[in-house]
mmCIF file with all atom_site columns, C-alpha atoms in Angstrom:
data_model
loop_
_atom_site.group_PDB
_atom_site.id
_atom_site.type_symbol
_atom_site.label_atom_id
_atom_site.label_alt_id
_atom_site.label_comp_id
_atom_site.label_asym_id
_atom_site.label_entity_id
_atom_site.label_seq_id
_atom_site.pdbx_PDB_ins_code
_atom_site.Cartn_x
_atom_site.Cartn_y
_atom_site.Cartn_z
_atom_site.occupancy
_atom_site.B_iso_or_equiv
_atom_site.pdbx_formal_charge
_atom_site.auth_seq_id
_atom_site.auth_comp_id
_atom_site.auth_asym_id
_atom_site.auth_atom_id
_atom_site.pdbx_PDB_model_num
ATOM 1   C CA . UNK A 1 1   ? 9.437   9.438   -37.906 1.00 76.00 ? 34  UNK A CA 1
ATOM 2   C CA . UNK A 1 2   ? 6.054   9.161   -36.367 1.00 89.00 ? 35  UNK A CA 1
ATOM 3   C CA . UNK A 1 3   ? 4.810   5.314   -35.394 1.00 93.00 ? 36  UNK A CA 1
ATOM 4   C CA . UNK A 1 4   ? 1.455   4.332   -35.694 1.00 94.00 ? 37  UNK A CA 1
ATOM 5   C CA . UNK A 1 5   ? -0.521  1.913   -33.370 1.00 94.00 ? 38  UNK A CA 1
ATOM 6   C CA . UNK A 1 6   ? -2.267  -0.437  -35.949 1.00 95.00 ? 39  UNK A CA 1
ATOM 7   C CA . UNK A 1 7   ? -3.009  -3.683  -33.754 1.00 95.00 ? 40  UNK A CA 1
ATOM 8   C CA . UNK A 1 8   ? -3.555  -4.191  -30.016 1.00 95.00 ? 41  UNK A CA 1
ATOM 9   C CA . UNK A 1 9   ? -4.413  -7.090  -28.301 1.00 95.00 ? 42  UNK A CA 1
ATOM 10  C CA . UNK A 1 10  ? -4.645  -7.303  -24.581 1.00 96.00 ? 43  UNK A CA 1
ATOM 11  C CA . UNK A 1 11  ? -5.942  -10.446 -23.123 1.00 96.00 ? 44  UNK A CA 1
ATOM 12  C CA . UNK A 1 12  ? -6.274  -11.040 -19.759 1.00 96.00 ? 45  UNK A CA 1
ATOM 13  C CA . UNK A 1 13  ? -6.972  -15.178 -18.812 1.00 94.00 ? 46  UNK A CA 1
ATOM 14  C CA . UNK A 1 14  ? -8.029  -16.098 -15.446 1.00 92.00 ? 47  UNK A CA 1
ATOM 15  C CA . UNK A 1 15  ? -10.242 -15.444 -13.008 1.00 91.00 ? 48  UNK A CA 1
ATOM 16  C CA . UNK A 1 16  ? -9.634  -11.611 -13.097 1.00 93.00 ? 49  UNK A CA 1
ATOM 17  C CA . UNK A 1 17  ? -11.236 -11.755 -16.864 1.00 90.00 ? 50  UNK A CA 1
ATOM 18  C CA . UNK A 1 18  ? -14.525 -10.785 -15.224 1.00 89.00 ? 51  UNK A CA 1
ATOM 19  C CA . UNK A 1 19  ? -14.158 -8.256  -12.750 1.00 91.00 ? 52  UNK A CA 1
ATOM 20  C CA . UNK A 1 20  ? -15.952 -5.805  -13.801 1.00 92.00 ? 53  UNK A CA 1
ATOM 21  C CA . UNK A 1 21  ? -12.713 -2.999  -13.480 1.00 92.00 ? 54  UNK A CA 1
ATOM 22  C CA . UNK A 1 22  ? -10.924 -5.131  -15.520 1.00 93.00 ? 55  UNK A CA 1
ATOM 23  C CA . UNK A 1 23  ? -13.609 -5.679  -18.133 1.00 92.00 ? 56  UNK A CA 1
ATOM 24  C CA . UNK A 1 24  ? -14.315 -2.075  -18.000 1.00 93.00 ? 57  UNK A CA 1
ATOM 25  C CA . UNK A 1 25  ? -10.915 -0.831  -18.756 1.00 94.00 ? 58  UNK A CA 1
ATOM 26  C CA . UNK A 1 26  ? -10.427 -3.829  -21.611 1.00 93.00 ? 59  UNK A CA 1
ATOM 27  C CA . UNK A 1 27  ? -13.415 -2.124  -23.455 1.00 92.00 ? 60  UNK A CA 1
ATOM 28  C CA . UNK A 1 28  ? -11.827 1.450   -23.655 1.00 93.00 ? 61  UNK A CA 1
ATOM 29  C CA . UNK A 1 29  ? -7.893  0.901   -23.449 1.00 93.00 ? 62  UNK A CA 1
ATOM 30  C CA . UNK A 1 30  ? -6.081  4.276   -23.306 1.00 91.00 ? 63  UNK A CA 1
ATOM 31  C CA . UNK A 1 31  ? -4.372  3.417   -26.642 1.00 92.00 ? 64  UNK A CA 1
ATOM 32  C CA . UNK A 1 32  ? -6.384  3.350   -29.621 1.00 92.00 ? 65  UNK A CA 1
ATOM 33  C CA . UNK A 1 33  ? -5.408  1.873   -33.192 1.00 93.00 ? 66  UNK A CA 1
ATOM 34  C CA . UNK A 1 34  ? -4.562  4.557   -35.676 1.00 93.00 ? 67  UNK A CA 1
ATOM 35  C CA . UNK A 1 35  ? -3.073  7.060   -32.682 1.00 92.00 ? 68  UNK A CA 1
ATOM 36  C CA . UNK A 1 36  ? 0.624   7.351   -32.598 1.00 92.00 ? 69  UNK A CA 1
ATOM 37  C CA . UNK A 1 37  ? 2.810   5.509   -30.215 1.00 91.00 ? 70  UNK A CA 1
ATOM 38  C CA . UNK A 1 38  ? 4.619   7.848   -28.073 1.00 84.00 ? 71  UNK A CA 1
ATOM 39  C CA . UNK A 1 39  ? 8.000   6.832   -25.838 1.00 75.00 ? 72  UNK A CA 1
ATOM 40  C CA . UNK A 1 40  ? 6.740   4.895   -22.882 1.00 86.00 ? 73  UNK A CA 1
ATOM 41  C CA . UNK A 1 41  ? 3.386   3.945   -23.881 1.00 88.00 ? 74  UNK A CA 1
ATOM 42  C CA . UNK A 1 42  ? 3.721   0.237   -24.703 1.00 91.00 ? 75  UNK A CA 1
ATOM 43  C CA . UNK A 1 43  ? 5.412   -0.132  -20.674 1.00 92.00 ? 76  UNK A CA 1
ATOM 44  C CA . UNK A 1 44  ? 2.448   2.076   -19.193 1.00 92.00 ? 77  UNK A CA 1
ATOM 45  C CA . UNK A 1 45  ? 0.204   -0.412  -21.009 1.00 94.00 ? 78  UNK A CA 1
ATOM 46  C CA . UNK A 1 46  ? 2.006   -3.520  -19.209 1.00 94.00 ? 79  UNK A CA 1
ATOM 47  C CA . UNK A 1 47  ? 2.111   -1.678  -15.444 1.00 95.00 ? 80  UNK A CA 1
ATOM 48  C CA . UNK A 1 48  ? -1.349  -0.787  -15.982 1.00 94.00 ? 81  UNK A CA 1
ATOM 49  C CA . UNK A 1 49  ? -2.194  -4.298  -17.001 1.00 95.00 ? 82  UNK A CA 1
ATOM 50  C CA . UNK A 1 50  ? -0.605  -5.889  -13.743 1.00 94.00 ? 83  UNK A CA 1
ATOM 51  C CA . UNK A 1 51  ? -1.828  -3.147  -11.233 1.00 92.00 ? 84  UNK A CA 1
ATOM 52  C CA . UNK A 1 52  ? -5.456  -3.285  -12.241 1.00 92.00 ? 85  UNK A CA 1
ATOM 53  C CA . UNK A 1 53  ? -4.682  -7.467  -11.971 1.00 94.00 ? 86  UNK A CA 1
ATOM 54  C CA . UNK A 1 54  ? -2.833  -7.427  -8.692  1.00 92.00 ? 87  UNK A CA 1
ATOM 55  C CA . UNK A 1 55  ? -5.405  -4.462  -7.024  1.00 90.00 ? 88  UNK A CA 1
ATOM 56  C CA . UNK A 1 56  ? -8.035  -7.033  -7.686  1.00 92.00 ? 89  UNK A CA 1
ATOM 57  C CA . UNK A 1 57  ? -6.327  -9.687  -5.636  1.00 93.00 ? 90  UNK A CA 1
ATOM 58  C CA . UNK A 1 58  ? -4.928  -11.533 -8.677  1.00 95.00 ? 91  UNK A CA 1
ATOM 59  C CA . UNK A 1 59  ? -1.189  -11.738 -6.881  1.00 93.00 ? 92  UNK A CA 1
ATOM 60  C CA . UNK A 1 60  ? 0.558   -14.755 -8.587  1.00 91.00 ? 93  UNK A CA 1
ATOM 61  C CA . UNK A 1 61  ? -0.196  -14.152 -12.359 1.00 93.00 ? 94  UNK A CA 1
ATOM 62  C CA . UNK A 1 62  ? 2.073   -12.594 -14.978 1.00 95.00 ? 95  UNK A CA 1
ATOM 63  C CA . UNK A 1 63  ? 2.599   -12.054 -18.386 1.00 96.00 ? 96  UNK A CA 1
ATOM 64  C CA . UNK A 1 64  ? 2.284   -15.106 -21.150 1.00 96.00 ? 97  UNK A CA 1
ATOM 65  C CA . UNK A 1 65  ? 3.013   -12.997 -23.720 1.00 96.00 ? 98  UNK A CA 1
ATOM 66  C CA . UNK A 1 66  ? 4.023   -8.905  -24.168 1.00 95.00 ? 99  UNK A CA 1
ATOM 67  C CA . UNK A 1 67  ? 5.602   -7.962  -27.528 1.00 94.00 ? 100 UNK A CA 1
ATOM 68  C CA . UNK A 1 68  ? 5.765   -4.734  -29.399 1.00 94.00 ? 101 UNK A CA 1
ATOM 69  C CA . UNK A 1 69  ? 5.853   -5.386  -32.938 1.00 94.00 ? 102 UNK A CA 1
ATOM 70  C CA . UNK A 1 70  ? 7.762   -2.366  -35.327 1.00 93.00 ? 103 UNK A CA 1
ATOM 71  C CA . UNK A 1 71  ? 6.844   -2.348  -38.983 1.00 93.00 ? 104 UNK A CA 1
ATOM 72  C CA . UNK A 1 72  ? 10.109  0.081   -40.390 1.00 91.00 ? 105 UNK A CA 1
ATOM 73  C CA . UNK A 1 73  ? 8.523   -0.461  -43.675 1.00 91.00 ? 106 UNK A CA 1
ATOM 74  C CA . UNK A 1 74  ? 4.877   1.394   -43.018 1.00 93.00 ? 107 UNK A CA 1
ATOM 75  C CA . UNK A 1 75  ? 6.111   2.741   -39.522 1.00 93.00 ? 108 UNK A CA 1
ATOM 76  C CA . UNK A 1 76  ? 3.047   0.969   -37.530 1.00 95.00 ? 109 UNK A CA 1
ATOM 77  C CA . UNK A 1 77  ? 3.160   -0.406  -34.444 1.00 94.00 ? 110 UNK A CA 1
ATOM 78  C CA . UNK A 1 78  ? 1.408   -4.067  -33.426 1.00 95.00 ? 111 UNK A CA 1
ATOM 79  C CA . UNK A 1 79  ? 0.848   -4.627  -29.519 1.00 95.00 ? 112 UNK A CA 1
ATOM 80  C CA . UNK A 1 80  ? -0.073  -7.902  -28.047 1.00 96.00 ? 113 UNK A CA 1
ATOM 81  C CA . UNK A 1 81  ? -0.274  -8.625  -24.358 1.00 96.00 ? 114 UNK A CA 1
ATOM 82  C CA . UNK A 1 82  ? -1.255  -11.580 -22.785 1.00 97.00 ? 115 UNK A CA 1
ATOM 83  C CA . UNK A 1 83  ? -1.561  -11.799 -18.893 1.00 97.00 ? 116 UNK A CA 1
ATOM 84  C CA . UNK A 1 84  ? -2.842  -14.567 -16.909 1.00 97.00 ? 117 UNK A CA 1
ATOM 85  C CA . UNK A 1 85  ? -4.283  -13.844 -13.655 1.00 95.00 ? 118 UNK A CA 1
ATOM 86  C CA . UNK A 1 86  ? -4.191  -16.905 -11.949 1.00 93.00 ? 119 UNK A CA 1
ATOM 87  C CA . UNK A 1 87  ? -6.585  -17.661 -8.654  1.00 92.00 ? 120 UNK A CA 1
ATOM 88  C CA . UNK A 1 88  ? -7.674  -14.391 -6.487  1.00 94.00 ? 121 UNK A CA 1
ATOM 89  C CA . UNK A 1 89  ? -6.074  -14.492 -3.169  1.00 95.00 ? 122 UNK A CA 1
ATOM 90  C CA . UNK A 1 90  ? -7.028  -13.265 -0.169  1.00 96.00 ? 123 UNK A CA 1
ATOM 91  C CA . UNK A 1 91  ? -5.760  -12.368 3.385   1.00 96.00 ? 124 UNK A CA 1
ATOM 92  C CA . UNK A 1 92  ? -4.605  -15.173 5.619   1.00 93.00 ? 125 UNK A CA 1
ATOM 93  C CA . UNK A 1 93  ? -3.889  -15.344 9.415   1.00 88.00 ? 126 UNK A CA 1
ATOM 94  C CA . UNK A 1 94  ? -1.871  -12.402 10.846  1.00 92.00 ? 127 UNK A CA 1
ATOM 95  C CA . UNK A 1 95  ? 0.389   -12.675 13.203  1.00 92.00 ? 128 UNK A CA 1
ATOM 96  C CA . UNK A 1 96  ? 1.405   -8.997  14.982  1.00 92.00 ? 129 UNK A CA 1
ATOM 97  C CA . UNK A 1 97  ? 5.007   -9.539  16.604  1.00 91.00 ? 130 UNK A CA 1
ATOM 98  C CA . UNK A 1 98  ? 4.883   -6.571  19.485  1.00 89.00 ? 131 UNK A CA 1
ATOM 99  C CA . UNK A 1 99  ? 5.164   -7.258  23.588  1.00 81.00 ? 132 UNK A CA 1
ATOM 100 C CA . UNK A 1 100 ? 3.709   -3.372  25.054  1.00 80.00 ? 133 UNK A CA 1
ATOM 101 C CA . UNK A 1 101 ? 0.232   -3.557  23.900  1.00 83.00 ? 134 UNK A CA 1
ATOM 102 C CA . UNK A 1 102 ? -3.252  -5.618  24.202  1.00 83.00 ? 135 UNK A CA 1
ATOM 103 C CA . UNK A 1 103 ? -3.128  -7.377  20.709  1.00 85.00 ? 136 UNK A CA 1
ATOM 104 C CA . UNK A 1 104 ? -6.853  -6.347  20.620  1.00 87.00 ? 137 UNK A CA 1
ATOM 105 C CA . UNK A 1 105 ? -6.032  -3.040  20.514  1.00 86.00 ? 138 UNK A CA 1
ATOM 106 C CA . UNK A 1 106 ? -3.515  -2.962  18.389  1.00 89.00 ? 139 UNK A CA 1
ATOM 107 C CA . UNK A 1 107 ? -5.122  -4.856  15.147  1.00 90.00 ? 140 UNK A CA 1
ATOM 108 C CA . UNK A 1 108 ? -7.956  -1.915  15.870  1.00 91.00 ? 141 UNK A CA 1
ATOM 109 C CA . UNK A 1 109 ? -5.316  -0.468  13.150  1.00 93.00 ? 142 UNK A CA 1
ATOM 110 C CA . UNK A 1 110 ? -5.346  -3.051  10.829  1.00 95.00 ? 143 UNK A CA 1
ATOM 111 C CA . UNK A 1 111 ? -7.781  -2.380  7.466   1.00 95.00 ? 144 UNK A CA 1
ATOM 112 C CA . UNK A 1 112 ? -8.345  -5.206  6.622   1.00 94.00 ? 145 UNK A CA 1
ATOM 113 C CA . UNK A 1 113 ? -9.634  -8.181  8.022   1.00 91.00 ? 146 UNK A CA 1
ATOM 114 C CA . UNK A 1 114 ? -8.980  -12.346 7.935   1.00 92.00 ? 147 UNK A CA 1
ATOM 115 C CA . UNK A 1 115 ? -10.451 -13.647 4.046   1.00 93.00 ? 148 UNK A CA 1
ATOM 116 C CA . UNK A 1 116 ? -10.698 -10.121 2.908   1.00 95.00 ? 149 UNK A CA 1
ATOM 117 C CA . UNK A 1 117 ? -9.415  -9.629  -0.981  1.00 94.00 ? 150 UNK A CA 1
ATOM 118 C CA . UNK A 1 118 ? -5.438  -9.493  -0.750  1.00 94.00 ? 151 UNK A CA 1
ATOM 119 C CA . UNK A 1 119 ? -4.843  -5.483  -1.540  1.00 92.00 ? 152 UNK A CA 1
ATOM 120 C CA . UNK A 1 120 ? -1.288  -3.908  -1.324  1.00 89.00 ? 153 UNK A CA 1
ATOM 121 C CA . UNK A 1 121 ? -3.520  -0.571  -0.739  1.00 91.00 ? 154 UNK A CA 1
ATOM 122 C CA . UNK A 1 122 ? -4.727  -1.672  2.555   1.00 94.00 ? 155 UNK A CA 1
ATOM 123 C CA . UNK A 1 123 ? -1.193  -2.994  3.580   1.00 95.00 ? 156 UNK A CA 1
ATOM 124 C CA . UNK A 1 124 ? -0.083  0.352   2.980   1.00 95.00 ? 157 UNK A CA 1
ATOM 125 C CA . UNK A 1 125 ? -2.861  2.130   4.511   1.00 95.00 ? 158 UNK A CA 1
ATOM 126 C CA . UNK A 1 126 ? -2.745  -0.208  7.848   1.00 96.00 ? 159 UNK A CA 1
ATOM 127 C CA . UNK A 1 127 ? 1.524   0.952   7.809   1.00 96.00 ? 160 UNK A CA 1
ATOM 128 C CA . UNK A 1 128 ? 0.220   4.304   7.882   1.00 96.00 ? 161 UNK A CA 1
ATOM 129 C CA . UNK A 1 129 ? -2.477  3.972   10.556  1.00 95.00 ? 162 UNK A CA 1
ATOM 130 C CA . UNK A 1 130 ? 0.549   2.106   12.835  1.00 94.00 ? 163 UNK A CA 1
ATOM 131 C CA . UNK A 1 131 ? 2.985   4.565   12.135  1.00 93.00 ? 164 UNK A CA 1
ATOM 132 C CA . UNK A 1 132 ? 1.320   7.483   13.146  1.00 91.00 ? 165 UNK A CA 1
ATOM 133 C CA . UNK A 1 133 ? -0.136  5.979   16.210  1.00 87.00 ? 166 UNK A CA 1
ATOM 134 C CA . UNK A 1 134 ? 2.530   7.756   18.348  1.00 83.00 ? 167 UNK A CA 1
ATOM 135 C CA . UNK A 1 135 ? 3.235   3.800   19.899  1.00 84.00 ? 168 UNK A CA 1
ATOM 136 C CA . UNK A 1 136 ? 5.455   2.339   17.632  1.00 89.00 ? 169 UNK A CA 1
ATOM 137 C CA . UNK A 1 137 ? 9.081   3.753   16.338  1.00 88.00 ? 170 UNK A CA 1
ATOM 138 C CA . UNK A 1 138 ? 9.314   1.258   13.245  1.00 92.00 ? 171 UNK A CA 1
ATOM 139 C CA . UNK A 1 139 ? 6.613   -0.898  11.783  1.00 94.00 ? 172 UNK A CA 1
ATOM 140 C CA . UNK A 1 140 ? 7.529   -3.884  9.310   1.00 96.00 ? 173 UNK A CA 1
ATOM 141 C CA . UNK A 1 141 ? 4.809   -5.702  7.374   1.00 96.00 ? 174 UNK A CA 1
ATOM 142 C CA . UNK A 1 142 ? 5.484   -8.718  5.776   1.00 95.00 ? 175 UNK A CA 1
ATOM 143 C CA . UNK A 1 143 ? 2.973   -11.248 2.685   1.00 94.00 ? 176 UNK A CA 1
ATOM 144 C CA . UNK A 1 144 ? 4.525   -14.718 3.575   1.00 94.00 ? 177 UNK A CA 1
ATOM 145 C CA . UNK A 1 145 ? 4.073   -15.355 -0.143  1.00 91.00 ? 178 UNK A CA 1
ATOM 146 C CA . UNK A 1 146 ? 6.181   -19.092 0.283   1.00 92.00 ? 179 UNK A CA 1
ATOM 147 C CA . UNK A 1 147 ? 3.113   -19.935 2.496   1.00 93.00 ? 180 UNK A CA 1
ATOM 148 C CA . UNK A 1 148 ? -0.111  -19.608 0.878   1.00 93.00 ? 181 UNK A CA 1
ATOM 149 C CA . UNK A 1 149 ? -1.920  -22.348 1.713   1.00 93.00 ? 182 UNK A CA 1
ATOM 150 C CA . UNK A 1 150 ? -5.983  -22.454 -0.411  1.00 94.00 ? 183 UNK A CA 1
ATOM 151 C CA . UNK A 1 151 ? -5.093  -18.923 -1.467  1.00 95.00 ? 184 UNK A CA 1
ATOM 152 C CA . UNK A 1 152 ? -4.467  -17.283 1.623   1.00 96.00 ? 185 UNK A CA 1
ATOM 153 C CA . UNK A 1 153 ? -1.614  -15.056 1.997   1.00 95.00 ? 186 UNK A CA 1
ATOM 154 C CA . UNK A 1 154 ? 0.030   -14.860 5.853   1.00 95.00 ? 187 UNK A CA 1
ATOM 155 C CA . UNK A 1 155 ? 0.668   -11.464 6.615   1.00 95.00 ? 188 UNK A CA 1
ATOM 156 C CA . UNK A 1 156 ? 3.581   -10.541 9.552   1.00 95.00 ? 189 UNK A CA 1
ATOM 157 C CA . UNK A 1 157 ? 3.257   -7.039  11.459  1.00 95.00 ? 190 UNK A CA 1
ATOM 158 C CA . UNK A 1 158 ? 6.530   -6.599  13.108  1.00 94.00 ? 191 UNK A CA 1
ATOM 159 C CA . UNK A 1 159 ? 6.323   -3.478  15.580  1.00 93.00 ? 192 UNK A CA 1
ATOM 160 C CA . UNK A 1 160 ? 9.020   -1.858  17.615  1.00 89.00 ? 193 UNK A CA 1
ATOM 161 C CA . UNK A 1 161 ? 8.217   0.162   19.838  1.00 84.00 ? 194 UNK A CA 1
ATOM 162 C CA . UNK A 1 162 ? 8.636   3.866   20.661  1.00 74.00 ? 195 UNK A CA 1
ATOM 163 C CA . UNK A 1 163 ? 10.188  5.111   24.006  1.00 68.00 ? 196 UNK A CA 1
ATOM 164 C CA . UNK A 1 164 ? 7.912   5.077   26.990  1.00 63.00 ? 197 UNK A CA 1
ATOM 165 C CA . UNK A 1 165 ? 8.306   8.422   28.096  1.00 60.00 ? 198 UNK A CA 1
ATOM 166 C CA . UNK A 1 166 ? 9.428   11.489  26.431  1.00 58.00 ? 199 UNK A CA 1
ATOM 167 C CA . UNK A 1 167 ? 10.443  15.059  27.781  1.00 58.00 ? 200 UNK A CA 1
ATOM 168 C CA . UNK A 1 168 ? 10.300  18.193  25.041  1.00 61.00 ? 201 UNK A CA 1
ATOM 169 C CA . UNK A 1 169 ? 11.503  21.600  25.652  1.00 66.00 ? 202 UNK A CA 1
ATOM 170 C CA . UNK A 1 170 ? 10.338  24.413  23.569  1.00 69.00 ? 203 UNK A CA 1
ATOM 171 C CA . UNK A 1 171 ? 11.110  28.200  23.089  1.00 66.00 ? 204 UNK A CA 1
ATOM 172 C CA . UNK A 1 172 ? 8.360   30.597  21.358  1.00 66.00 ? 205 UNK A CA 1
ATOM 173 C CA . UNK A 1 173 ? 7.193   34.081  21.561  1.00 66.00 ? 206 UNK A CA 1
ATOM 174 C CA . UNK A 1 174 ? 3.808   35.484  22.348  1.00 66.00 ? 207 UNK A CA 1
ATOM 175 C CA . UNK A 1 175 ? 3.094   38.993  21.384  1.00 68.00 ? 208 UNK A CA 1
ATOM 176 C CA . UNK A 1 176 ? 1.493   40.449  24.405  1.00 68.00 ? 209 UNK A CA 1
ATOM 177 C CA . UNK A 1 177 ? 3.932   38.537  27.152  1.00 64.00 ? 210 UNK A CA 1
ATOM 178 C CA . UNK A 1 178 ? 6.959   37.686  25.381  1.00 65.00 ? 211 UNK A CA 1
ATOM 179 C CA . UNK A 1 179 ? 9.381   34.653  25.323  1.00 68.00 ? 212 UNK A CA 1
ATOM 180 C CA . UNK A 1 180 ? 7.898   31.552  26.197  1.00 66.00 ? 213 UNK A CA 1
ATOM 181 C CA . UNK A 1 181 ? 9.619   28.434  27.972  1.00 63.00 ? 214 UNK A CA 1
ATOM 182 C CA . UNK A 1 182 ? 7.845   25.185  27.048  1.00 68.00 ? 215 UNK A CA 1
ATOM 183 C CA . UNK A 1 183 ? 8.294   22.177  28.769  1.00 59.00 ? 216 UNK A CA 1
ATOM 184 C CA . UNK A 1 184 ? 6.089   18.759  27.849  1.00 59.00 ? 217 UNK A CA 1
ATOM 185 C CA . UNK A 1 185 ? 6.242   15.232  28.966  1.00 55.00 ? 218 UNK A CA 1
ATOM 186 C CA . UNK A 1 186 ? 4.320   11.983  27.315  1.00 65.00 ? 219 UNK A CA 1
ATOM 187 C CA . UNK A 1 187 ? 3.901   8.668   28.588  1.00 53.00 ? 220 UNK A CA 1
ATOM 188 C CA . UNK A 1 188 ? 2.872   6.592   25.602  1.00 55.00 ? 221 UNK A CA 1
ATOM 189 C CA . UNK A 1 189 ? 2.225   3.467   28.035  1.00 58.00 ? 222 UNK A CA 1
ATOM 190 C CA . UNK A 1 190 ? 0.285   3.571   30.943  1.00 49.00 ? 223 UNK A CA 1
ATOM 191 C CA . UNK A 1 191 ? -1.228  0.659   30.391  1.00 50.00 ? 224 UNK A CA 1
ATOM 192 C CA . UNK A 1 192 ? -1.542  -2.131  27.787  1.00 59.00 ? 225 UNK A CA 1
ATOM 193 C CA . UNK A 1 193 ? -4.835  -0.614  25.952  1.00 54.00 ? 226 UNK A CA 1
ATOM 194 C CA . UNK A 1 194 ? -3.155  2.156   24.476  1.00 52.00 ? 227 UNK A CA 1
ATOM 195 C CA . UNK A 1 195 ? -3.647  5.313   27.165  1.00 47.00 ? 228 UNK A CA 1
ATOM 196 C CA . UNK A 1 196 ? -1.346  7.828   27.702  1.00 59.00 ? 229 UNK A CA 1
ATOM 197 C CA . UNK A 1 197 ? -0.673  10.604  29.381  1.00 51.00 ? 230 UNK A CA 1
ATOM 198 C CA . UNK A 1 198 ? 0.391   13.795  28.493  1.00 68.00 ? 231 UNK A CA 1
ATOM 199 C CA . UNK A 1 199 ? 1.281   17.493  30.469  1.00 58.00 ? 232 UNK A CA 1
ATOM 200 C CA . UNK A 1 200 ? 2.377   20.992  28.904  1.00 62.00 ? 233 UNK A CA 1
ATOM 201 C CA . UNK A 1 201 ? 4.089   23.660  31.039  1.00 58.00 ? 234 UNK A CA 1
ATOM 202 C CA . UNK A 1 202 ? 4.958   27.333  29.965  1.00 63.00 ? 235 UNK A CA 1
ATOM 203 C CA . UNK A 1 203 ? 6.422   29.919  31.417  1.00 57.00 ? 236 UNK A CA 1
ATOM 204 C CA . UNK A 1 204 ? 7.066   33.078  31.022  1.00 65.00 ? 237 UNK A CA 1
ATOM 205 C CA . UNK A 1 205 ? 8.910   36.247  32.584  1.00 62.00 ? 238 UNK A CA 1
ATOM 206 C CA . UNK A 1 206 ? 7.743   38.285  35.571  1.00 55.00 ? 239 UNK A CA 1
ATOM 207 C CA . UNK A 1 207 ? 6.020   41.354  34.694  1.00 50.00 ? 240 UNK A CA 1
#
């Protein structure tokens, strides 16, 4: 039997009210009234609510209200959500636990910067910029979230880092000398601003 929306009300209280992406997306919500309500909707509604919140820098709010309301006797469907954002936080102090590099160069890195908006998109693009740096074997970032202090969050960067040198050897094949015999060597640390040095040999057989 088919469902049919007939209500929706999504509020959103707090600061986050007038962003203008939230305010946007209030005005044309992806379910309308008289469409039907498919499996999954109402709880794409709710994750949508919080992400647009929380990508806004709206980190400590939550939901005051969320029910789905089922009329068996019409088959219609009422939705009211009610989320409140709360205060917009931003980044705090970070503190970048590492001991083999300039701390200068390593927060060259970082996306963000001290008082920008709190965004779990630039946490996750700064893990990416650190991991593939070639310096660091594991990369841990932590939001102190038990320490906001005036609405900024602490953020932890806890690096590890790689081996200093590494040795490779390679086979391959070229097609006008033959087998190949690679050998490479890296130093990811000649000094503590990030240079390196690196050297390729190949040989091949006698002709």
């Amino acid at each position: 039997t088919r469902v049919t929306v007939s209500a929706i009300d999504v509020v959103i209280k707090g600061d986050a009210r007038d962003e203008k992406e939230v305010s946007a997306w209030l005005k044309n919500l992806p379910v309308k009234i008289g469409s039907p309500l498919h499996h999954g909707q109402y709880e794409s509604l709710k994750h949508k609510v919080e992400a647009l919140v929380v990508e806004n820098g709206y980190i400590k709010g939550g939901f005051t209200e969320n029910k789905l309301y089922i009329n068996k006797q019409d088959n219609t469907a009422q939705i009211k959500l009610v989320y409140d954002s709360g205060q917009r936080m931003v980044f705090g102090g970070v503190a970048v636990q590492q001991e083999i590099l300039d701390d200068g160069f390593v927060k060259k890195f970082l996306t963000f910067k001290d008082s920008d908006i709190y965004s779990s998109e630039q946490l996750a693009k700064t893990h990416t910029a650190l991991s593939q740096s070639g310096y660091f074997d594991s990369v841990d970032i932590r939001s102190d979230m038990d320490n906001i202090q005036d609405n900024r969050v602490p953020i932890t960067i806890k690096l590890t880092e790689k081996k200093k040198s590494h040795y490779g050897v390679g086979v391959g094949f070229d097609t006008d000398i033959g087998p190949l015999l690679n050998f490479s060597y890296i130093n990811r640390r000649i000094n503590r601003y990030g240079h390196f040095f690196t050297a390729n040999l190949d040989l091949s057989p006698v002709l």
